[in-house]
Structures are given as C-alpha cells and as structure tokens.
Amino acid sequence: MSSKGQSLKAKTFHRLHQQSSTFVLPNAWDVISAKMFEECGFKAIGTTSAGIAASLGYFDGQSIPLNKMVETIENIAKSVNVPVSADIEAGYGQTVEEVLETVKAVAAAGAIGINLEDGTGDPNRPIFDITSQVEKITAIKELSESRNMPLFINARTDLYWLKIGDSSTRLQEAIKRAKAYQDAGADCIFIPGLTDRKIIKKIREEISCPINLLVDPEMPSLSELSEIGIERLSCGSVPFRATLTFLRTISEEIVNRQTFHHMTNGDVLSYKRLTEFLQK
C-alpha cells in the first residue's frame, strides 16, 4: 500500500471516532471474513488476535509466532479497501524496543491502527505497571510522528476484563490508567469487560478521548451507548467463535441426524457466489 493510501485510510479511521453515534468495529481472522465484513457495509475492520491464533492452531496470548500474525494482518489489509486496525496484544515484547519493532512490522503490513493491551498474561503479575505502559505508548506515538506514519493507538486496559483488584477501587484505577495513556499519546481507550451503565457513564465523564468497549450480552444497546457518548464498540473474537458454533451445528446434524438441512438451506453462500466474492 502506498504511504498516501495508508494516510488516507488513517484519516478515515480517525473520523469514524468523531461521529455522533457509536460505530461498530468487526474483527476479522482471515481474508474471507474481512471481505465479508466489508461487503456488509462496515467502514473499518479490526483483527482478532484470538481468532487468528486459533485458526492457525495456537492459543491466544502471543503464542502464535509474530511473523505468522503479521502475515495474516498483511493478507487482510491487502484484501479490503477499508482501514484495518491490528490487534497486537501486549506488543510481542517486554521492552519498548521490542514493541516498536512489532509496531513497525504491522504498519508495514498495511495496518493504520493498533490495539495495545496492558495485560501481561502472567497470573502472578497480570497487568503491566502504568509507567511501563506509558513508556510504550509514548514511544509508539513518537515513532509514528517522526516517520510520518499515521497510526491510531487504541490503548487497552484489562482491569475489568481480568477483574483485577477490588471492585470498589477498579473504577478509579481504570480512570487513572486511561488518563495516563491518553496523555502519553493514545487516541482511544479500550476497556473490555466493562458493561455497567453507571460506570460507563462515569468513565465517559472523566475521559475526554474516544472510548472503546467490547460487545457483551449485558452491554447497553448501540443507541444508548451513542447517547452516553461512546465512540466505538468492538466485536472481538465473537464472530469467529460464532462461526465455529455454526460449524459444530452442521457437524452434529450430519453425525447425529444424518441430514444436511443446515448445509443446504437458502442462507448458505453458494459456491458460485463465493467465487465471485473472492474475485472482488
């Protein structure tokens, strides 16, 4: 992708976070899922680290080799015309330098944004300290500006996702981290696991930059989130897991009932349509 094309996509992605209503970011795990999301009308696409890893036989949590993750991100970015933001988990590195190398790789692959989390994956030390995370975000922002490489930084805190700390103090810690990450250069704050309306409203009152939440059955509706002022809602690995669930339904029907209704009904994409779809 040309630098001009990447820059235009980056600007488009920024504008999506400035609308009056919440926009939904679907998360793709391969080319065909990305192309389907684009055809259905989504204006941008994220990647799902869990979906990509599982589809290639790896556990989530940076178990997949970085080169395989980057290759998939590149394939997705090349397959669609809409902006693509890459989930790089905790950056595939312990040091700032290592994280920057990851960022350079996914940017070169065509991503115009990244999702960087502060969860460590270590149950004995489940979350990076604020200072460490601020250093990484600051360095990524400086890299982006110094190389004229537009990059939307979605800084994720896993306090609610991992249920870290006491519930009575979690809100204040989340606000503290969100403000620190924003000051360091984050363009958006991602708080997966947060579904409580009162807490969402409180964080909205405290944080001035865009806020990203994760879909959940307990999540307020899109219209309510828009009224609160939440800019973005991510799908995460849910579409990937839903696809696997449908595959299991098909398999169980064949094995247990010896019928093929789920495979032959009118809702299944025809082979001809699939071929046409891939040629776009």
PDB file of C-alpha atoms in Angstrom:
ATOM      1  CA  MET A   1       0.000   0.000   0.000  1.00  0.00           C
ATOM      2  CA  SER A   2       1.295   3.462  -0.836  1.00  0.00           C
ATOM      3  CA  SER A   3       2.035   5.843   2.006  1.00  0.00           C
ATOM      4  CA  LYS A   4      -0.595   8.208   0.605  1.00  0.00           C
ATOM      5  CA  GLY A   5      -3.221   5.462   0.581  1.00  0.00           C
ATOM      6  CA  GLN A   6      -2.331   4.435   4.115  1.00  0.00           C
ATOM      7  CA  SER A   7      -2.513   8.042   5.263  1.00  0.00           C
ATOM      8  CA  LEU A   8      -5.978   8.475   3.748  1.00  0.00           C
ATOM      9  CA  LYS A   9      -7.190   5.326   5.472  1.00  0.00           C
ATOM     10  CA  ALA A  10      -5.751   6.543   8.761  1.00  0.00           C
ATOM     11  CA  LYS A  11      -7.670   9.823   8.434  1.00  0.00           C
ATOM     12  CA  THR A  12     -10.859   7.919   7.634  1.00  0.00           C
ATOM     13  CA  PHE A  13     -10.362   5.772  10.713  1.00  0.00           C
ATOM     14  CA  HIS A  14      -9.863   8.838  12.903  1.00  0.00           C
ATOM     15  CA  ARG A  15     -13.085  10.373  11.550  1.00  0.00           C
ATOM     16  CA  LEU A  16     -15.063   7.274  12.485  1.00  0.00           C
ATOM     17  CA  HIS A  17     -14.259   8.086  16.116  1.00  0.00           C
ATOM     18  CA  GLN A  18     -15.664  11.603  15.747  1.00  0.00           C
ATOM     19  CA  GLN A  19     -19.229  10.707  14.788  1.00  0.00           C
ATOM     20  CA  SER A  20     -22.275  11.434  16.890  1.00  0.00           C
ATOM     21  CA  SER A  21     -23.132   7.733  17.076  1.00  0.00           C
ATOM     22  CA  THR A  22     -21.209   4.661  18.196  1.00  0.00           C
ATOM     23  CA  PHE A  23     -19.589   2.786  15.337  1.00  0.00           C
ATOM     24  CA  VAL A  24     -19.080  -0.970  15.451  1.00  0.00           C
ATOM     25  CA  LEU A  25     -15.693  -2.436  14.562  1.00  0.00           C
ATOM     26  CA  PRO A  26     -15.897  -6.097  13.443  1.00  0.00           C
ATOM     27  CA  ASN A  27     -12.794  -8.211  13.968  1.00  0.00           C
ATOM     28  CA  ALA A  28     -11.578 -10.451  11.145  1.00  0.00           C
ATOM     29  CA  TRP A  29      -9.343 -13.503  11.380  1.00  0.00           C
ATOM     30  CA  ASP A  30      -8.640 -14.114   7.697  1.00  0.00           C
ATOM     31  CA  VAL A  31      -9.220 -12.673   4.225  1.00  0.00           C
ATOM     32  CA  ILE A  32     -12.682 -14.118   3.657  1.00  0.00           C
ATOM     33  CA  SER A  33     -14.054 -12.835   6.974  1.00  0.00           C
ATOM     34  CA  ALA A  34     -12.589  -9.386   6.287  1.00  0.00           C
ATOM     35  CA  LYS A  35     -14.096  -9.260   2.801  1.00  0.00           C
ATOM     36  CA  MET A  36     -17.480 -10.336   4.169  1.00  0.00           C
ATOM     37  CA  PHE A  37     -17.427  -7.581   6.787  1.00  0.00           C
ATOM     38  CA  GLU A  38     -16.548  -5.035   4.119  1.00  0.00           C
ATOM     39  CA  GLU A  39     -19.294  -6.203   1.768  1.00  0.00           C
ATOM     40  CA  CYS A  40     -21.851  -5.974   4.576  1.00  0.00           C
ATOM     41  CA  GLY A  41     -21.084  -2.288   4.968  1.00  0.00           C
ATOM     42  CA  PHE A  42     -18.609  -1.908   7.820  1.00  0.00           C
ATOM     43  CA  LYS A  43     -16.425   1.176   7.327  1.00  0.00           C
ATOM     44  CA  ALA A  44     -13.355  -0.278   9.053  1.00  0.00           C
ATOM     45  CA  ILE A  45     -12.110  -3.644  10.272  1.00  0.00           C
ATOM     46  CA  GLY A  46     -10.055  -4.767  13.234  1.00  0.00           C
ATOM     47  CA  THR A  47      -8.227  -8.052  13.573  1.00  0.00           C
ATOM     48  CA  THR A  48      -8.780 -10.545  16.375  1.00  0.00           C
ATOM     49  CA  SER A  49      -5.622 -11.997  17.889  1.00  0.00           C
ATOM     50  CA  ALA A  50      -7.599 -14.857  19.415  1.00  0.00           C
ATOM     51  CA  GLY A  51      -9.317 -15.677  16.122  1.00  0.00           C
ATOM     52  CA  ILE A  52      -6.135 -15.536  14.057  1.00  0.00           C
ATOM     53  CA  ALA A  53      -4.208 -17.628  16.578  1.00  0.00           C
ATOM     54  CA  ALA A  54      -6.916 -20.276  16.926  1.00  0.00           C
ATOM     55  CA  SER A  55      -7.458 -20.519  13.170  1.00  0.00           C
ATOM     56  CA  LEU A  56      -3.770 -21.399  12.826  1.00  0.00           C
ATOM     57  CA  GLY A  57      -3.693 -23.797  15.775  1.00  0.00           C
ATOM     58  CA  TYR A  58      -2.297 -21.565  18.505  1.00  0.00           C
ATOM     59  CA  PHE A  59      -3.581 -20.402  21.871  1.00  0.00           C
ATOM     60  CA  ASP A  60      -4.347 -16.734  22.390  1.00  0.00           C
ATOM     61  CA  GLY A  61      -1.844 -14.666  24.340  1.00  0.00           C
ATOM     62  CA  GLN A  62       1.058 -14.183  21.916  1.00  0.00           C
ATOM     63  CA  SER A  63       1.596 -17.925  21.459  1.00  0.00           C
ATOM     64  CA  ILE A  64       1.479 -17.549  17.682  1.00  0.00           C
ATOM     65  CA  PRO A  65       4.829 -16.514  16.141  1.00  0.00           C
ATOM     66  CA  LEU A  66       4.848 -12.828  15.333  1.00  0.00           C
ATOM     67  CA  ASN A  67       5.693 -13.406  11.668  1.00  0.00           C
ATOM     68  CA  LYS A  68       2.580 -15.539  11.239  1.00  0.00           C
ATOM     69  CA  MET A  69       0.423 -12.893  12.898  1.00  0.00           C
ATOM     70  CA  VAL A  70       1.921 -10.131  10.728  1.00  0.00           C
ATOM     71  CA  GLU A  71       1.447 -12.214   7.583  1.00  0.00           C
ATOM     72  CA  THR A  72      -2.248 -12.639   8.351  1.00  0.00           C
ATOM     73  CA  ILE A  73      -2.653  -8.929   9.106  1.00  0.00           C
ATOM     74  CA  GLU A  74      -0.998  -8.105   5.782  1.00  0.00           C
ATOM     75  CA  ASN A  75      -3.258 -10.511   3.881  1.00  0.00           C
ATOM     76  CA  ILE A  76      -6.316  -8.947   5.493  1.00  0.00           C
ATOM     77  CA  ALA A  77      -5.169  -5.363   4.869  1.00  0.00           C
ATOM     78  CA  LYS A  78      -4.457  -6.103   1.204  1.00  0.00           C
ATOM     79  CA  SER A  79      -7.815  -7.790   0.667  1.00  0.00           C
ATOM     80  CA  VAL A  80     -10.075  -4.857   1.583  1.00  0.00           C
ATOM     81  CA  ASN A  81     -10.364  -1.162   0.784  1.00  0.00           C
ATOM     82  CA  VAL A  82     -11.418  -0.051   4.268  1.00  0.00           C
ATOM     83  CA  PRO A  83      -8.973   0.794   7.098  1.00  0.00           C
ATOM     84  CA  VAL A  84      -7.611  -2.127   9.117  1.00  0.00           C
ATOM     85  CA  SER A  85      -6.512  -1.858  12.742  1.00  0.00           C
ATOM     86  CA  ALA A  86      -4.298  -4.634  14.116  1.00  0.00           C
ATOM     87  CA  ASP A  87      -4.635  -6.329  17.483  1.00  0.00           C
ATOM     88  CA  ILE A  88      -1.019  -6.737  18.626  1.00  0.00           C
ATOM     89  CA  GLU A  89      -1.945  -7.863  22.159  1.00  0.00           C
ATOM     90  CA  ALA A  90       0.827  -6.630  24.506  1.00  0.00           C
ATOM     91  CA  GLY A  91       3.175  -5.854  21.626  1.00  0.00           C
ATOM     92  CA  TYR A  92       5.049  -9.162  21.412  1.00  0.00           C
ATOM     93  CA  GLY A  93       7.890  -7.896  23.556  1.00  0.00           C
ATOM     94  CA  GLN A  94       8.943  -6.969  27.059  1.00  0.00           C
ATOM     95  CA  THR A  95      10.971  -3.888  26.192  1.00  0.00           C
ATOM     96  CA  VAL A  96       9.968  -0.685  24.454  1.00  0.00           C
ATOM     97  CA  GLU A  97      12.345  -1.506  21.608  1.00  0.00           C
ATOM     98  CA  GLU A  98      10.760  -4.911  21.030  1.00  0.00           C
ATOM     99  CA  VAL A  99       7.262  -3.427  20.989  1.00  0.00           C
ATOM    100  CA  LEU A 100       8.378  -0.775  18.497  1.00  0.00           C
ATOM    101  CA  GLU A 101       9.680  -3.480  16.156  1.00  0.00           C
ATOM    102  CA  THR A 102       6.249  -5.113  16.275  1.00  0.00           C
ATOM    103  CA  VAL A 103       4.557  -1.800  15.530  1.00  0.00           C
ATOM    104  CA  LYS A 104       6.860  -1.183  12.558  1.00  0.00           C
ATOM    105  CA  ALA A 105       6.058  -4.639  11.196  1.00  0.00           C
ATOM    106  CA  VAL A 106       2.267  -4.303  11.368  1.00  0.00           C
ATOM    107  CA  ALA A 107       2.401  -0.775   9.935  1.00  0.00           C
ATOM    108  CA  ALA A 108       4.486  -2.076   7.039  1.00  0.00           C
ATOM    109  CA  ALA A 109       1.852  -4.800   6.626  1.00  0.00           C
ATOM    110  CA  GLY A 110      -0.778  -2.124   5.987  1.00  0.00           C
ATOM    111  CA  ALA A 111      -2.396  -1.586   9.381  1.00  0.00           C
ATOM    112  CA  ILE A 112      -3.329   2.014  10.172  1.00  0.00           C
ATOM    113  CA  GLY A 113      -4.039   1.371  13.838  1.00  0.00           C
ATOM    114  CA  ILE A 114      -3.030  -0.895  16.694  1.00  0.00           C
ATOM    115  CA  ASN A 115      -4.656  -2.282  19.802  1.00  0.00           C
ATOM    116  CA  LEU A 116      -2.128  -2.451  22.673  1.00  0.00           C
ATOM    117  CA  GLU A 117      -3.153  -4.072  25.943  1.00  0.00           C
ATOM    118  CA  ASP A 118      -1.659  -3.765  29.421  1.00  0.00           C
ATOM    119  CA  GLY A 119      -2.395  -7.359  30.426  1.00  0.00           C
ATOM    120  CA  THR A 120       0.787  -9.421  30.806  1.00  0.00           C
ATOM    121  CA  GLY A 121      -0.598 -12.947  30.506  1.00  0.00           C
ATOM    122  CA  ASP A 122       1.237 -13.766  33.748  1.00  0.00           C
ATOM    123  CA  PRO A 123      -1.187 -14.735  36.551  1.00  0.00           C
ATOM    124  CA  ASN A 124       1.395 -13.695  39.146  1.00  0.00           C
ATOM    125  CA  ARG A 125       1.665 -10.223  37.609  1.00  0.00           C
ATOM    126  CA  PRO A 126      -1.450  -9.873  35.461  1.00  0.00           C
ATOM    127  CA  ILE A 127      -1.037  -6.240  34.419  1.00  0.00           C
ATOM    128  CA  PHE A 128       1.887  -4.010  33.473  1.00  0.00           C
ATOM    129  CA  ASP A 129       2.501  -1.057  35.736  1.00  0.00           C
ATOM    130  CA  ILE A 130       1.364   2.306  34.424  1.00  0.00           C
ATOM    131  CA  THR A 131       4.893   3.653  33.957  1.00  0.00           C
ATOM    132  CA  SER A 132       5.869   0.762  31.716  1.00  0.00           C
ATOM    133  CA  GLN A 133       2.774   1.087  29.577  1.00  0.00           C
ATOM    134  CA  VAL A 134       3.097   4.859  29.296  1.00  0.00           C
ATOM    135  CA  GLU A 135       6.668   4.437  28.043  1.00  0.00           C
ATOM    136  CA  LYS A 136       5.482   2.098  25.286  1.00  0.00           C
ATOM    137  CA  ILE A 137       2.614   4.339  24.180  1.00  0.00           C
ATOM    138  CA  THR A 138       4.848   7.425  24.224  1.00  0.00           C
ATOM    139  CA  ALA A 139       7.472   5.666  22.115  1.00  0.00           C
ATOM    140  CA  ILE A 140       4.881   4.433  19.613  1.00  0.00           C
ATOM    141  CA  LYS A 141       3.462   7.950  19.275  1.00  0.00           C
ATOM    142  CA  GLU A 142       6.934   9.424  18.761  1.00  0.00           C
ATOM    143  CA  LEU A 143       7.724   6.771  16.155  1.00  0.00           C
ATOM    144  CA  SER A 144       4.507   7.497  14.299  1.00  0.00           C
ATOM    145  CA  GLU A 145       5.159  11.237  14.232  1.00  0.00           C
ATOM    146  CA  SER A 146       8.870  11.019  13.416  1.00  0.00           C
ATOM    147  CA  ARG A 147       8.298   8.732  10.439  1.00  0.00           C
ATOM    148  CA  ASN A 148       5.121  10.481   9.286  1.00  0.00           C
ATOM    149  CA  MET A 149       3.445   7.109   9.743  1.00  0.00           C
ATOM    150  CA  PRO A 150      -0.173   7.726  10.783  1.00  0.00           C
ATOM    151  CA  LEU A 151      -1.098   5.193  13.436  1.00  0.00           C
ATOM    152  CA  PHE A 152      -4.222   5.139  15.584  1.00  0.00           C
ATOM    153  CA  ILE A 153      -3.296   3.925  19.076  1.00  0.00           C
ATOM    154  CA  ASN A 154      -6.083   2.104  20.891  1.00  0.00           C
ATOM    155  CA  ALA A 155      -4.732   1.673  24.429  1.00  0.00           C
ATOM    156  CA  ARG A 156      -6.428  -1.189  26.221  1.00  0.00           C
ATOM    157  CA  THR A 157      -6.593  -1.700  29.952  1.00  0.00           C
ATOM    158  CA  ASP A 158      -7.529  -5.173  31.185  1.00  0.00           C
ATOM    159  CA  LEU A 159      -8.641  -4.193  34.681  1.00  0.00           C
ATOM    160  CA  TYR A 160     -12.277  -5.129  34.070  1.00  0.00           C
ATOM    161  CA  TRP A 161     -11.540  -7.952  31.637  1.00  0.00           C
ATOM    162  CA  LEU A 162      -9.337  -9.735  34.198  1.00  0.00           C
ATOM    163  CA  LYS A 163     -11.264  -8.448  37.236  1.00  0.00           C
ATOM    164  CA  ILE A 164      -8.058  -7.102  38.730  1.00  0.00           C
ATOM    165  CA  GLY A 165      -8.216  -5.562  42.175  1.00  0.00           C
ATOM    166  CA  ASP A 166     -11.197  -4.780  44.348  1.00  0.00           C
ATOM    167  CA  SER A 167     -14.374  -3.812  42.501  1.00  0.00           C
ATOM    168  CA  SER A 168     -14.674  -0.691  44.655  1.00  0.00           C
ATOM    169  CA  THR A 169     -11.281   0.634  43.509  1.00  0.00           C
ATOM    170  CA  ARG A 170     -11.263  -0.704  39.943  1.00  0.00           C
ATOM    171  CA  LEU A 171     -13.076   2.309  38.530  1.00  0.00           C
ATOM    172  CA  GLN A 172     -10.589   4.833  39.893  1.00  0.00           C
ATOM    173  CA  GLU A 173      -7.650   2.738  38.694  1.00  0.00           C
ATOM    174  CA  ALA A 174      -9.218   2.466  35.236  1.00  0.00           C
ATOM    175  CA  ILE A 175      -9.679   6.239  35.095  1.00  0.00           C
ATOM    176  CA  LYS A 176      -6.108   6.768  36.291  1.00  0.00           C
ATOM    177  CA  ARG A 177      -4.736   4.481  33.596  1.00  0.00           C
ATOM    178  CA  ALA A 178      -6.988   5.923  30.888  1.00  0.00           C
ATOM    179  CA  LYS A 179      -5.818   9.465  31.621  1.00  0.00           C
ATOM    180  CA  ALA A 180      -2.177   8.394  31.715  1.00  0.00           C
ATOM    181  CA  TYR A 181      -2.470   6.527  28.417  1.00  0.00           C
ATOM    182  CA  GLN A 182      -4.261   9.455  26.800  1.00  0.00           C
ATOM    183  CA  ASP A 183      -1.576  11.885  27.986  1.00  0.00           C
ATOM    184  CA  ALA A 184       1.059   9.530  26.567  1.00  0.00           C
ATOM    185  CA  GLY A 185      -0.493   9.765  23.114  1.00  0.00           C
ATOM    186  CA  ALA A 186      -3.266   7.182  22.941  1.00  0.00           C
ATOM    187  CA  ASP A 187      -6.063   8.102  20.525  1.00  0.00           C
ATOM    188  CA  CYS A 188      -8.671   5.890  22.181  1.00  0.00           C
ATOM    189  CA  ILE A 189      -9.073   3.967  25.431  1.00  0.00           C
ATOM    190  CA  PHE A 190     -10.306   0.366  25.246  1.00  0.00           C
ATOM    191  CA  ILE A 191     -11.912  -1.151  28.368  1.00  0.00           C
ATOM    192  CA  PRO A 192     -13.112  -4.701  27.584  1.00  0.00           C
ATOM    193  CA  GLY A 193     -15.249  -6.365  30.239  1.00  0.00           C
ATOM    194  CA  LEU A 194     -16.985  -3.127  31.197  1.00  0.00           C
ATOM    195  CA  THR A 195     -20.772  -3.351  30.798  1.00  0.00           C
ATOM    196  CA  ASP A 196     -22.248  -1.475  33.771  1.00  0.00           C
ATOM    197  CA  ARG A 197     -24.137   1.609  32.555  1.00  0.00           C
ATOM    198  CA  LYS A 198     -23.348   3.743  35.591  1.00  0.00           C
ATOM    199  CA  ILE A 199     -19.636   3.002  35.376  1.00  0.00           C
ATOM    200  CA  ILE A 200     -19.596   3.581  31.618  1.00  0.00           C
ATOM    201  CA  LYS A 201     -21.215   6.974  32.165  1.00  0.00           C
ATOM    202  CA  LYS A 202     -18.755   7.837  34.941  1.00  0.00           C
ATOM    203  CA  ILE A 203     -15.739   6.981  32.788  1.00  0.00           C
ATOM    204  CA  ARG A 204     -17.240   8.974  29.920  1.00  0.00           C
ATOM    205  CA  GLU A 205     -17.453  11.982  32.219  1.00  0.00           C
ATOM    206  CA  GLU A 206     -13.812  11.605  33.266  1.00  0.00           C
ATOM    207  CA  ILE A 207     -12.162  10.785  29.932  1.00  0.00           C
ATOM    208  CA  SER A 208     -12.058  13.256  27.051  1.00  0.00           C
ATOM    209  CA  CYS A 209     -10.690  10.999  24.293  1.00  0.00           C
ATOM    210  CA  PRO A 210     -12.733   8.335  22.453  1.00  0.00           C
ATOM    211  CA  ILE A 211     -13.736   5.227  24.399  1.00  0.00           C
ATOM    212  CA  ASN A 212     -13.875   1.680  23.014  1.00  0.00           C
ATOM    213  CA  LEU A 213     -15.924  -1.109  24.613  1.00  0.00           C
ATOM    214  CA  LEU A 214     -16.324  -4.812  23.795  1.00  0.00           C
ATOM    215  CA  VAL A 215     -19.606  -6.446  22.781  1.00  0.00           C
ATOM    216  CA  ASP A 216     -21.318  -8.394  25.541  1.00  0.00           C
ATOM    217  CA  PRO A 217     -24.870  -9.660  26.165  1.00  0.00           C
ATOM    218  CA  GLU A 218     -25.064  -7.272  29.115  1.00  0.00           C
ATOM    219  CA  MET A 219     -23.905  -4.313  27.039  1.00  0.00           C
ATOM    220  CA  PRO A 220     -26.316  -1.361  26.603  1.00  0.00           C
ATOM    221  CA  SER A 221     -27.795  -1.013  23.116  1.00  0.00           C
ATOM    222  CA  LEU A 222     -25.999   0.926  20.412  1.00  0.00           C
ATOM    223  CA  SER A 223     -28.500   3.762  20.706  1.00  0.00           C
ATOM    224  CA  GLU A 224     -27.900   4.002  24.451  1.00  0.00           C
ATOM    225  CA  LEU A 225     -24.127   3.879  24.007  1.00  0.00           C
ATOM    226  CA  SER A 226     -24.443   6.671  21.461  1.00  0.00           C
ATOM    227  CA  GLU A 227     -26.430   8.751  23.936  1.00  0.00           C
ATOM    228  CA  ILE A 228     -23.765   8.169  26.596  1.00  0.00           C
ATOM    229  CA  GLY A 229     -21.114   9.237  24.102  1.00  0.00           C
ATOM    230  CA  ILE A 230     -19.206   6.002  23.491  1.00  0.00           C
ATOM    231  CA  GLU A 231     -17.429   6.219  20.152  1.00  0.00           C
ATOM    232  CA  ARG A 232     -16.610   2.596  19.366  1.00  0.00           C
ATOM    233  CA  LEU A 233     -17.756  -0.946  20.068  1.00  0.00           C
ATOM    234  CA  SER A 234     -15.519  -3.858  19.069  1.00  0.00           C
ATOM    235  CA  CYS A 235     -16.734  -7.374  18.281  1.00  0.00           C
ATOM    236  CA  GLY A 236     -13.530  -9.119  19.376  1.00  0.00           C
ATOM    237  CA  SER A 237     -13.439 -12.852  18.762  1.00  0.00           C
ATOM    238  CA  VAL A 238     -17.218 -13.264  18.965  1.00  0.00           C
ATOM    239  CA  PRO A 239     -17.813 -13.547  15.170  1.00  0.00           C
ATOM    240  CA  PHE A 240     -15.035 -16.143  14.940  1.00  0.00           C
ATOM    241  CA  ARG A 241     -16.472 -18.167  17.801  1.00  0.00           C
ATOM    242  CA  ALA A 242     -19.984 -17.876  16.365  1.00  0.00           C
ATOM    243  CA  THR A 243     -18.682 -19.270  13.065  1.00  0.00           C
ATOM    244  CA  LEU A 244     -17.198 -22.249  14.900  1.00  0.00           C
ATOM    245  CA  THR A 245     -20.501 -22.757  16.686  1.00  0.00           C
ATOM    246  CA  PHE A 246     -22.324 -22.957  13.344  1.00  0.00           C
ATOM    247  CA  LEU A 247     -19.707 -25.417  12.086  1.00  0.00           C
ATOM    248  CA  ARG A 248     -20.372 -27.589  15.126  1.00  0.00           C
ATOM    249  CA  THR A 249     -24.119 -27.404  14.437  1.00  0.00           C
ATOM    250  CA  ILE A 250     -23.547 -28.637  10.890  1.00  0.00           C
ATOM    251  CA  SER A 251     -21.252 -31.416  12.076  1.00  0.00           C
ATOM    252  CA  GLU A 252     -23.604 -32.613  14.819  1.00  0.00           C
ATOM    253  CA  GLU A 253     -26.524 -32.685  12.384  1.00  0.00           C
ATOM    254  CA  ILE A 254     -24.590 -34.904   9.973  1.00  0.00           C
ATOM    255  CA  VAL A 255     -23.259 -37.242  12.674  1.00  0.00           C
ATOM    256  CA  ASN A 256     -26.337 -37.490  14.865  1.00  0.00           C
ATOM    257  CA  ARG A 257     -29.247 -36.984  12.444  1.00  0.00           C
ATOM    258  CA  GLN A 258     -27.604 -37.918   9.153  1.00  0.00           C
ATOM    259  CA  THR A 259     -29.296 -34.951   7.493  1.00  0.00           C
ATOM    260  CA  PHE A 260     -27.922 -31.838   5.809  1.00  0.00           C
ATOM    261  CA  HIS A 261     -30.513 -29.098   6.333  1.00  0.00           C
ATOM    262  CA  HIS A 262     -28.069 -26.553   7.744  1.00  0.00           C
ATOM    263  CA  MET A 263     -25.755 -27.098   4.775  1.00  0.00           C
ATOM    264  CA  THR A 264     -28.297 -26.840   2.008  1.00  0.00           C
ATOM    265  CA  ASN A 265     -30.739 -24.159   3.096  1.00  0.00           C
ATOM    266  CA  GLY A 266     -31.035 -20.907   1.179  1.00  0.00           C
ATOM    267  CA  ASP A 267     -28.950 -18.987   3.697  1.00  0.00           C
ATOM    268  CA  VAL A 268     -25.726 -20.779   2.782  1.00  0.00           C
ATOM    269  CA  LEU A 269     -23.443 -18.929   0.369  1.00  0.00           C
ATOM    270  CA  SER A 270     -23.334 -20.752  -2.966  1.00  0.00           C
ATOM    271  CA  TYR A 271     -20.016 -21.888  -4.435  1.00  0.00           C
ATOM    272  CA  LYS A 272     -20.582 -19.602  -7.419  1.00  0.00           C
ATOM    273  CA  ARG A 273     -21.246 -16.640  -5.128  1.00  0.00           C
ATOM    274  CA  LEU A 274     -18.152 -17.484  -3.091  1.00  0.00           C
ATOM    275  CA  THR A 275     -16.019 -17.433  -6.240  1.00  0.00           C
ATOM    276  CA  GLU A 276     -17.480 -14.087  -7.297  1.00  0.00           C
ATOM    277  CA  PHE A 277     -16.949 -12.762  -3.807  1.00  0.00           C
ATOM    278  CA  LEU A 278     -13.227 -13.657  -3.800  1.00  0.00           C
ATOM    279  CA  GLN A 279     -12.708 -12.056  -7.203  1.00  0.00           C
ATOM    280  CA  LYS A 280     -13.732  -8.615  -5.925  1.00  0.00           C
TER     281      LYS A 280
END
